[in-house]
Tab-separated table of C-alpha atoms in Angstrom:
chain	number	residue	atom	x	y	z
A	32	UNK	CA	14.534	-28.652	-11.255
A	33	UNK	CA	16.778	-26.056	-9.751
A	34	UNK	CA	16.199	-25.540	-5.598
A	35	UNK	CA	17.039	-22.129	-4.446
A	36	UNK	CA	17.933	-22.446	-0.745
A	37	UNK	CA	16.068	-19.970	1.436
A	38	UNK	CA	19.121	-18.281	3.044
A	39	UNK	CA	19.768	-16.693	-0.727
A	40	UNK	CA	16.490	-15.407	-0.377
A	41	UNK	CA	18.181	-12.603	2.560
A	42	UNK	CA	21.538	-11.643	0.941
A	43	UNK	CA	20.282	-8.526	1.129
A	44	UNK	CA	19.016	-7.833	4.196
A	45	UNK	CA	21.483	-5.858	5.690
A	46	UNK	CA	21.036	-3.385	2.818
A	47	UNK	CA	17.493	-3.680	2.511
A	48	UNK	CA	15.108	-0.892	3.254
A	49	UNK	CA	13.211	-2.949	5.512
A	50	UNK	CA	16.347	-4.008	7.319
A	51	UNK	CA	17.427	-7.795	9.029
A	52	UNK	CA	15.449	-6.933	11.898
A	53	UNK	CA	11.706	-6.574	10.172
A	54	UNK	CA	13.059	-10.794	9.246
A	55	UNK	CA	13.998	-11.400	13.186
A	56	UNK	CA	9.860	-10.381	13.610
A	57	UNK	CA	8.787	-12.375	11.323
A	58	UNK	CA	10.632	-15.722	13.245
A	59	UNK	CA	9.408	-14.088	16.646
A	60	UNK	CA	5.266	-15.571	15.586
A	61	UNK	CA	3.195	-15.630	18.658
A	62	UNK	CA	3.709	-19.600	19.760
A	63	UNK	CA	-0.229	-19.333	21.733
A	64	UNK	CA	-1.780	-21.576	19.746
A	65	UNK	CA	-1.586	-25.181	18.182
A	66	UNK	CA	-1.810	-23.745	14.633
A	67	UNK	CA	0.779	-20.947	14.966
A	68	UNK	CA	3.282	-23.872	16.094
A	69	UNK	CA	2.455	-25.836	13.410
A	70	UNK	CA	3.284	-23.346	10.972
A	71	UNK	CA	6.228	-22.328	12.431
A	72	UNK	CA	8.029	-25.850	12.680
A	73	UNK	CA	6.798	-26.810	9.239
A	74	UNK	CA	8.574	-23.078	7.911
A	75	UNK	CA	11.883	-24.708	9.953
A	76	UNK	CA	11.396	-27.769	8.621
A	77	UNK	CA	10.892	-26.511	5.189
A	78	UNK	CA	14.371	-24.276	5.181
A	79	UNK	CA	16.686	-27.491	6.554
A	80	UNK	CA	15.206	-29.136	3.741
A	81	UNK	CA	16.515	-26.446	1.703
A	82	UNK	CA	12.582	-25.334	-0.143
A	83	UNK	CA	11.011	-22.817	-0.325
A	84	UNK	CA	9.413	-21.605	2.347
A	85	UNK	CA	9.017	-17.897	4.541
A	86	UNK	CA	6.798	-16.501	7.751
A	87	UNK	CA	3.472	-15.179	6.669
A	88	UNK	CA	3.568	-11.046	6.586
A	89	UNK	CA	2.538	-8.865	9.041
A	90	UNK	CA	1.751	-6.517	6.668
A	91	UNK	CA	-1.106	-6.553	3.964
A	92	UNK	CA	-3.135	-4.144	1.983
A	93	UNK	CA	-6.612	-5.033	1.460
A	94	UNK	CA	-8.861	-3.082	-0.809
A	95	UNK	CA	-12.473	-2.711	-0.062
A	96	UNK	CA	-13.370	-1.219	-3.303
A	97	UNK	CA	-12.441	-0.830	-6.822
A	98	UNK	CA	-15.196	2.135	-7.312
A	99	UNK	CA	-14.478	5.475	-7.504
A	100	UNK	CA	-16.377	8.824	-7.756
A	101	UNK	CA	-13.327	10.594	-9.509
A	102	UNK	CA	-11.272	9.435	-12.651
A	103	UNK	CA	-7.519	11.263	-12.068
A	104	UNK	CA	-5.563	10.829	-15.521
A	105	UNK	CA	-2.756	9.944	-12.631
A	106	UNK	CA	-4.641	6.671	-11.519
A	107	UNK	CA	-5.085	3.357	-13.656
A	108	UNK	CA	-8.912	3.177	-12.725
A	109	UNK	CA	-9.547	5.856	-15.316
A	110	UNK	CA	-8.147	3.388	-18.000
A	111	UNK	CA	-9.574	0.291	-17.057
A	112	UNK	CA	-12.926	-1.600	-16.828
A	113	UNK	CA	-12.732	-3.908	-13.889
A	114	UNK	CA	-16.106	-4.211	-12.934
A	115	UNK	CA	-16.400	-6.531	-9.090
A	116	UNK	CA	-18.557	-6.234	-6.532
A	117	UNK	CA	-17.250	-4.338	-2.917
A	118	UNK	CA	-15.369	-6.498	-0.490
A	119	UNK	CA	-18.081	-8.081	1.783
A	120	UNK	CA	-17.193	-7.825	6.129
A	121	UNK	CA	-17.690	-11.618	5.557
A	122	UNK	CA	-14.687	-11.994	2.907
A	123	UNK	CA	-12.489	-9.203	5.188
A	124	UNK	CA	-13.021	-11.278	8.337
A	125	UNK	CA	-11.628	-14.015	6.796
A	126	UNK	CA	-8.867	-12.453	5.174
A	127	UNK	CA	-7.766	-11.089	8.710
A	128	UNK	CA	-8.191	-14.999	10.405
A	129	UNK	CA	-5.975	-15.680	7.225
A	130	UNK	CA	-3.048	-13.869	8.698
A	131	UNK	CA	-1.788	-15.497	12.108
A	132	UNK	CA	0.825	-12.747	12.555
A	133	UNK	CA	-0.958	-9.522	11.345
A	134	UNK	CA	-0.205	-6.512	12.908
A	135	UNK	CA	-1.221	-3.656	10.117
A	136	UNK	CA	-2.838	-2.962	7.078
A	137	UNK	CA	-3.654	-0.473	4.496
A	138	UNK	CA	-7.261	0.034	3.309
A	139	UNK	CA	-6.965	1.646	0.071
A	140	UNK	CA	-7.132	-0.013	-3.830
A	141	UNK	CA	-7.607	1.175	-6.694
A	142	UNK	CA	-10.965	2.533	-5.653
A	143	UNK	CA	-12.093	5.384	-2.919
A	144	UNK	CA	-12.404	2.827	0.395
A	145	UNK	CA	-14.808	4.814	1.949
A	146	UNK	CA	-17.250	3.804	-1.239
A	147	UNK	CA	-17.618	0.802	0.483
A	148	UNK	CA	-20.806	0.906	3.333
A	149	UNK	CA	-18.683	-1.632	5.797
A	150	UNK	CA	-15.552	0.504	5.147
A	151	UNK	CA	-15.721	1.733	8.935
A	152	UNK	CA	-16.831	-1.806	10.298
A	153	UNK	CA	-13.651	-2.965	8.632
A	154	UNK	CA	-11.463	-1.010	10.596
A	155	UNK	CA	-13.339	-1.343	13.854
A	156	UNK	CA	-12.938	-5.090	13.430
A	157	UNK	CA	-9.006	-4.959	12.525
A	158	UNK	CA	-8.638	-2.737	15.621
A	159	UNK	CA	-10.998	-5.005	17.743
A	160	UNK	CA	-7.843	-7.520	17.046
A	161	UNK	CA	-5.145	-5.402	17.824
A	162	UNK	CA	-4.063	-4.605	13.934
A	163	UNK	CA	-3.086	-0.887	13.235
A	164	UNK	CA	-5.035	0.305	10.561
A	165	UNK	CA	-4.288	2.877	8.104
A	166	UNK	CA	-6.212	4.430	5.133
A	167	UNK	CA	-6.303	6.688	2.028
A	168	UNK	CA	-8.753	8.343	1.090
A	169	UNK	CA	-9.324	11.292	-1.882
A	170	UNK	CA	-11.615	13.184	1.030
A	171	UNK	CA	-14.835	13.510	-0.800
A	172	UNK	CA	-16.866	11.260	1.412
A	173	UNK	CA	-16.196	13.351	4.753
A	174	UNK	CA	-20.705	13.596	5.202
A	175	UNK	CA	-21.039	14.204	8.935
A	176	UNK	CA	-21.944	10.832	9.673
A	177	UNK	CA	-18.960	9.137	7.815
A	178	UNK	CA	-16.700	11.750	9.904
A	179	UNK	CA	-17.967	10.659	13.423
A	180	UNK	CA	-18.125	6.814	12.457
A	181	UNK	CA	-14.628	7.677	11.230
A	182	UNK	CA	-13.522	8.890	14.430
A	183	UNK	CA	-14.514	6.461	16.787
A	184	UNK	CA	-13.701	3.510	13.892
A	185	UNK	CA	-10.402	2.892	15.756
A	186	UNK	CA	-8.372	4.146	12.762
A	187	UNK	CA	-4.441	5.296	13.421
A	188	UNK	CA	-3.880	6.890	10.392
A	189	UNK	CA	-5.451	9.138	7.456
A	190	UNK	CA	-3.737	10.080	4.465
A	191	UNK	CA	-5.642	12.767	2.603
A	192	UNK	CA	-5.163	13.116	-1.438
A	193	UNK	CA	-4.452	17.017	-2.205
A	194	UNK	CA	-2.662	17.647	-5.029
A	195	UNK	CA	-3.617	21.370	-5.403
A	196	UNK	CA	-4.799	24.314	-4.184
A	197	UNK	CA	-6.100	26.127	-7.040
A	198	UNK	CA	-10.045	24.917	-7.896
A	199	UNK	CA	-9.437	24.507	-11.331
A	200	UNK	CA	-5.941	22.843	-11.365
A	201	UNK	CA	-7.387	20.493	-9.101
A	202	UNK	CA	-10.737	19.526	-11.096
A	203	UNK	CA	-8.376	19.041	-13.961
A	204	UNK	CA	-5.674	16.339	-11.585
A	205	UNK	CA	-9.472	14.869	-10.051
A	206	UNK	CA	-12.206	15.131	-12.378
A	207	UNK	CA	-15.351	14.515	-10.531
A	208	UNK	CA	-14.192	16.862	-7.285
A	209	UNK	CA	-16.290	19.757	-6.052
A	210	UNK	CA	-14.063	21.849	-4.888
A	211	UNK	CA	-15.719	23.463	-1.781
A	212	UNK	CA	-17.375	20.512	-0.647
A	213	UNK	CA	-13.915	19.278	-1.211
A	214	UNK	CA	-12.533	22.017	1.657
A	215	UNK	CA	-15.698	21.888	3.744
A	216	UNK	CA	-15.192	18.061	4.357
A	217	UNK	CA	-11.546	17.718	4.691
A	218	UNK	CA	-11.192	20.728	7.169
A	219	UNK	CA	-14.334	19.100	9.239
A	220	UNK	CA	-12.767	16.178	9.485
A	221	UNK	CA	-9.582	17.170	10.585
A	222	UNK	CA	-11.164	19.771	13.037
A	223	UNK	CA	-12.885	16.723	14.912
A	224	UNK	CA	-10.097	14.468	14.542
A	225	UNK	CA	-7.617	16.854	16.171
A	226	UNK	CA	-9.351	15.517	19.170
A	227	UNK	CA	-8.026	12.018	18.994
A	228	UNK	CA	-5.276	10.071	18.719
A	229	UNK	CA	-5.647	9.488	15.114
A	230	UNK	CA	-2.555	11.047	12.581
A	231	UNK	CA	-3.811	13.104	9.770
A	232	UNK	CA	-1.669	13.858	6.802
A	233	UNK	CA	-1.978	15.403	3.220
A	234	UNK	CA	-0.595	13.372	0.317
A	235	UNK	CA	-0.024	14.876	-2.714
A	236	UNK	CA	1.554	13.925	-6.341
A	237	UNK	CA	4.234	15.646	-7.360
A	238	UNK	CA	3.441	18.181	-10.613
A	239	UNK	CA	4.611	20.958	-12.355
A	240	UNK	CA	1.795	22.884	-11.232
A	241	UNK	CA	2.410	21.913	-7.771
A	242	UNK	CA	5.996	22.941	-7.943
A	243	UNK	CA	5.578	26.222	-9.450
A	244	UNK	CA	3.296	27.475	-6.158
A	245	UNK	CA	4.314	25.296	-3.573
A	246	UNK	CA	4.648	27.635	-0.428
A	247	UNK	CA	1.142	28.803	-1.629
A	248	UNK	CA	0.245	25.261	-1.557
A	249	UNK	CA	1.449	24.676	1.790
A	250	UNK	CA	-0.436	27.285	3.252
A	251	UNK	CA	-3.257	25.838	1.370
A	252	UNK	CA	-2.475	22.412	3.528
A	253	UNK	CA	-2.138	24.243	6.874
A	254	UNK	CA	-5.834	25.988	5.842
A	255	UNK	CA	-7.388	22.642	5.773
A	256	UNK	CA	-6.148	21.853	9.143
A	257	UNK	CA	-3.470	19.498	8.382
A	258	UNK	CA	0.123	20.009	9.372
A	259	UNK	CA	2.071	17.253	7.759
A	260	UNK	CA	2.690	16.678	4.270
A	261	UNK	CA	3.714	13.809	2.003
A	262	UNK	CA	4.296	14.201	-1.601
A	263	UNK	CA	5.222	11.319	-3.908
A	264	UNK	CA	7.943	12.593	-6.333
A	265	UNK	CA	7.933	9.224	-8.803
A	266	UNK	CA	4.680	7.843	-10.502
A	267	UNK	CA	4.809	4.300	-12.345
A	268	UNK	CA	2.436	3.605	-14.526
A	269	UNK	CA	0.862	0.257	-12.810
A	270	UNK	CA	2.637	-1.925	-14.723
A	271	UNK	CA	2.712	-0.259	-18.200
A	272	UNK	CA	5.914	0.098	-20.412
A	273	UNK	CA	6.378	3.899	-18.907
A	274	UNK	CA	6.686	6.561	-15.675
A	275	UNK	CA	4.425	9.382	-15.655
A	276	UNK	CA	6.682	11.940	-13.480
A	277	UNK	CA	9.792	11.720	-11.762
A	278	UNK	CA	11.238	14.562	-9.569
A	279	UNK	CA	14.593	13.031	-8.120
A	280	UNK	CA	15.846	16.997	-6.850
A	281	UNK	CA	13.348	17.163	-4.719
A	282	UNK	CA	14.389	14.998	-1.548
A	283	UNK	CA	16.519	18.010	-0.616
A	284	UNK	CA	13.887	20.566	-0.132
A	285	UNK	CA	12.390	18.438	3.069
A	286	UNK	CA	11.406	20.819	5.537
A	287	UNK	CA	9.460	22.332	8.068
A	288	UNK	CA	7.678	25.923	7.122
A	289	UNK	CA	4.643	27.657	8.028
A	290	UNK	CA	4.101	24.707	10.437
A	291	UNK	CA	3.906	22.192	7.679
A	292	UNK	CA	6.235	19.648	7.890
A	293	UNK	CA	7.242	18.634	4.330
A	294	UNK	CA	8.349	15.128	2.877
A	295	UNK	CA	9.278	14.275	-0.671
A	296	UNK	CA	9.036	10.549	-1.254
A	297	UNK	CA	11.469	8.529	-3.570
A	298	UNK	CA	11.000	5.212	-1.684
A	299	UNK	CA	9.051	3.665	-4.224
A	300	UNK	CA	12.189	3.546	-6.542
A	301	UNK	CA	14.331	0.184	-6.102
A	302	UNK	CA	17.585	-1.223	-7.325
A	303	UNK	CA	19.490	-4.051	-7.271
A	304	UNK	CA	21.226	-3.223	-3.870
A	305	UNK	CA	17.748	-2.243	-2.245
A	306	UNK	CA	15.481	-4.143	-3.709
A	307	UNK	CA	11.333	-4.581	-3.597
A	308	UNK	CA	10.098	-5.750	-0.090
A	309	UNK	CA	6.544	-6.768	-1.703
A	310	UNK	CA	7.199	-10.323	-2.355
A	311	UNK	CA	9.050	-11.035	1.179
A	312	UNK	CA	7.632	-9.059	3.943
A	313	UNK	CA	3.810	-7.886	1.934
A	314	UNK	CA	0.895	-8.582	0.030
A	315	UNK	CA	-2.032	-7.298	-1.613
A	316	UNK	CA	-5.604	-8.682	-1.365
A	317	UNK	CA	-8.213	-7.204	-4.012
A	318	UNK	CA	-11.296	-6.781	-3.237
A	319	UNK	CA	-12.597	-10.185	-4.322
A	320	UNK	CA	-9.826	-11.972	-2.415
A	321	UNK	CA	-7.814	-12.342	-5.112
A	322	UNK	CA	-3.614	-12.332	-3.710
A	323	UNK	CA	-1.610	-10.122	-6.048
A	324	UNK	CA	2.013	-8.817	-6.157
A	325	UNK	CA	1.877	-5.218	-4.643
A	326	UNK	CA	-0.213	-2.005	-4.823
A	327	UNK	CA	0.945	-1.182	-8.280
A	328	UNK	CA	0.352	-4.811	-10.050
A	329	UNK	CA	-2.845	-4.202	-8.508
A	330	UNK	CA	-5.169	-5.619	-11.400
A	331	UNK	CA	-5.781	-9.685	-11.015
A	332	UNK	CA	-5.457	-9.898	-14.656
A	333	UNK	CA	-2.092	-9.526	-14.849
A	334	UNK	CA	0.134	-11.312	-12.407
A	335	UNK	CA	-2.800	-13.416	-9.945
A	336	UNK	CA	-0.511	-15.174	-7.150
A	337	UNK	CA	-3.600	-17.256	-5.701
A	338	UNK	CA	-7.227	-16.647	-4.241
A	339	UNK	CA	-7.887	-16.561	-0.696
A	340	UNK	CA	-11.316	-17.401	-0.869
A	341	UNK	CA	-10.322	-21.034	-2.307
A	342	UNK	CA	-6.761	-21.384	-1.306
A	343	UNK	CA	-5.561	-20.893	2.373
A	344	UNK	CA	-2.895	-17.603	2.252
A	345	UNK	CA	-0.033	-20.104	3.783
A	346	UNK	CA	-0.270	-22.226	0.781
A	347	UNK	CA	-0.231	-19.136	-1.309
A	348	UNK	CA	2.321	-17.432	0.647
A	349	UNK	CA	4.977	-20.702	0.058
A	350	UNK	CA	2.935	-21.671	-3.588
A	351	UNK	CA	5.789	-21.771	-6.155
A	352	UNK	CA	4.293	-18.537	-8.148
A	353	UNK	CA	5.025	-16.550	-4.997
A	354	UNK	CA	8.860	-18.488	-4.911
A	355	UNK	CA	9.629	-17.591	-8.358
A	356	UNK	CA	8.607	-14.030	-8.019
A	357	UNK	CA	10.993	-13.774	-4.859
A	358	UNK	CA	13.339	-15.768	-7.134
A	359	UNK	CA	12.907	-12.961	-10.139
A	360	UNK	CA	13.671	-10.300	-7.318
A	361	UNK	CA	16.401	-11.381	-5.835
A	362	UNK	CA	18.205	-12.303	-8.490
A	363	UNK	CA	17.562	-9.358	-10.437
A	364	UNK	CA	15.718	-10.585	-13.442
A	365	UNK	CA	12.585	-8.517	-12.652
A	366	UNK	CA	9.131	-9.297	-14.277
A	367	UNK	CA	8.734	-6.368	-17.150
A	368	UNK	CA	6.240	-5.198	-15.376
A	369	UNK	CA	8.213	-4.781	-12.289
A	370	UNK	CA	10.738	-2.690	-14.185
A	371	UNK	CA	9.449	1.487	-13.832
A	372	UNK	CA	9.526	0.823	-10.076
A	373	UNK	CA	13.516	0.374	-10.505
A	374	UNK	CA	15.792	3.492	-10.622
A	375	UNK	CA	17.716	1.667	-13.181
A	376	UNK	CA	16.896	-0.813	-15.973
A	377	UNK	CA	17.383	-3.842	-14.460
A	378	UNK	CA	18.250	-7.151	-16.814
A	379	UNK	CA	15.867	-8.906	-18.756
């Protein structure tokens, strides 16, 4: 059985997005307790010995929910039937004592997260630990009361879903929206967060219909009270033989107009020489505790890495699944279903 010695699992770290130094963290684990020694002398012991072995991330999305109120064509909930119950505050509490070295997270799935009645708890008790919290959200469930939990939750950052700014365009990208109470929530929300130290942004997908009206569309942005913008130029299809959109002109036109300060995202396209930071420095937890690859292999049917809930994450972290998809990575035989995330076709 071929060994692959950990040091070939960093050849590209000085060209990697996340950079050499985002590794140097990872070997910098808080040494306060008998457990977080342990782990990090076995790691030590584990690379001399030439197997495979890394530092748990300090990274992680969770996902509290896979329901949703809306069903965009965009999104691979409206094609799907995965049916499991919300994420319990038990089963999130334990996914946080799970990770020695976390320091942030992303609450968002492949469901709306604040679906989920302990949504807010969850983030009060990642922030009660000193983990910055972030968290999508397709701004239909900004109620009055879910604003001021919201708030005072301890939350660092919200990223709002606004793809248009036409009411019909928009029903058509999010069936399911109401429109106005669409507007009425989003601009209450950021009216009382402006208050606060939390960041507020707009995220939007990339569309012809967008593109065709976009200063329109910004002031559309700036009329809901938010001032920074994010929109996601390349779409996979969550694992599926196929992209949706791809707008590679656009990373030119970042700007800042009409107070709106404008990104177009290509980030989530990888090659060879920068390659996906999922299996190395992330990982995704479903909402039943189930580990997976990233936010786009998203569904536990397709490529499960291990479940927390039965399984301790280190052993999952170091379990030879996780090794040969680092393995497939590096060495640039991808998994198929890895392959639309790639700007080219990688090697089979």
């Amino acid at each position: 059985m071929e060994i692959l010695h950990i040091s070939s699992l960093y050849r590209h770290d000085n060209r990697h997005p996340a950079g050499g130094n985002e590794y140097h963290l990872f070997h910098k684990s808080t040494m306060n307790t008998t457990q977080n020694r342990f782990r990090f002398y076995r790691r030590r012991l584990l690379a001399l010995l030439g197997c495979p072995a890394l530092p748990e991330p300090v990274q992680a999305d969770i996902e509290p929910t896979v329901r949703c109120n809306l069903r965009c064509p965009s999104c691979q909930h409206s094609r799907w039937s995965r049916n499991v119950p919300d994420m319990p505050l038990t089963l999130f509490r334990h996914v946080l004592d799970s990770f020695p070295d976390l320091r942030n997270i992303k609450l968002q799935g492949m469901g709306e997260p604040l679906l989920n009645r302990h949504c807010i708890a969850m983030i009060t008790e990642a922030a009660g630990r000193n983990i910055a919290v972030k968290i999508y959200t397709n701004g239909t469930q900004f109620s009055p009361e879910n604003i001021e939990a919201l708030v005072g939750s301890g939350v660092q950052e919200v990223f709002v879903s606004c793809d248009h700014h036409h009411p019909e365009t928009l029903r058509k990208m999010r069936p399911g929206l109401d429109f106005t109470d669409y507007m009425r929530g989003v601009s209450a929300f950021t009216r009382q967060a402006a208050g606060s130290r939390i960041s507020v942004a707009a995220w939007a997908l990339a569309s012809r219909e967008l593109l065709d009206d976009f200063d329109t569309f910004r002031q559309f942005v700036q009329y809901l009270g938010l001032s920074r913008l994010y929109v996601q130029c390349a779409i996979t299809s969550w694992g599926a033989n196929q992209t949706v959109e791809n707008f590679p002109s656009l990373e030119e036109k970042n700007s800042v107009k009409n107070g709106i300060e404008t990104t177009f995202l290509h980030t989530n396209l990888f090659s060879r020489e920068t390659p996906c930071p999922w299996p190395f420095y992330h990982t995704y937890i479903s909402a039943e505790g189930k580990v997976l690859p990233c936010c786009i292999l998203s569904d536990p049917a397709r490529r499960p890495l291990g479940d927390l809930t039965r399984i301790p994450f280190h052993r999952i972290w170091n379990s030879r699944r996780y090794f040969d998809f680092r393995k497939a990575i590096s060495s640039g035989n991808i998994w198929e279903e890895c392959r639309n995330c790639y700007r080219k076709r990688m090697p089979s």
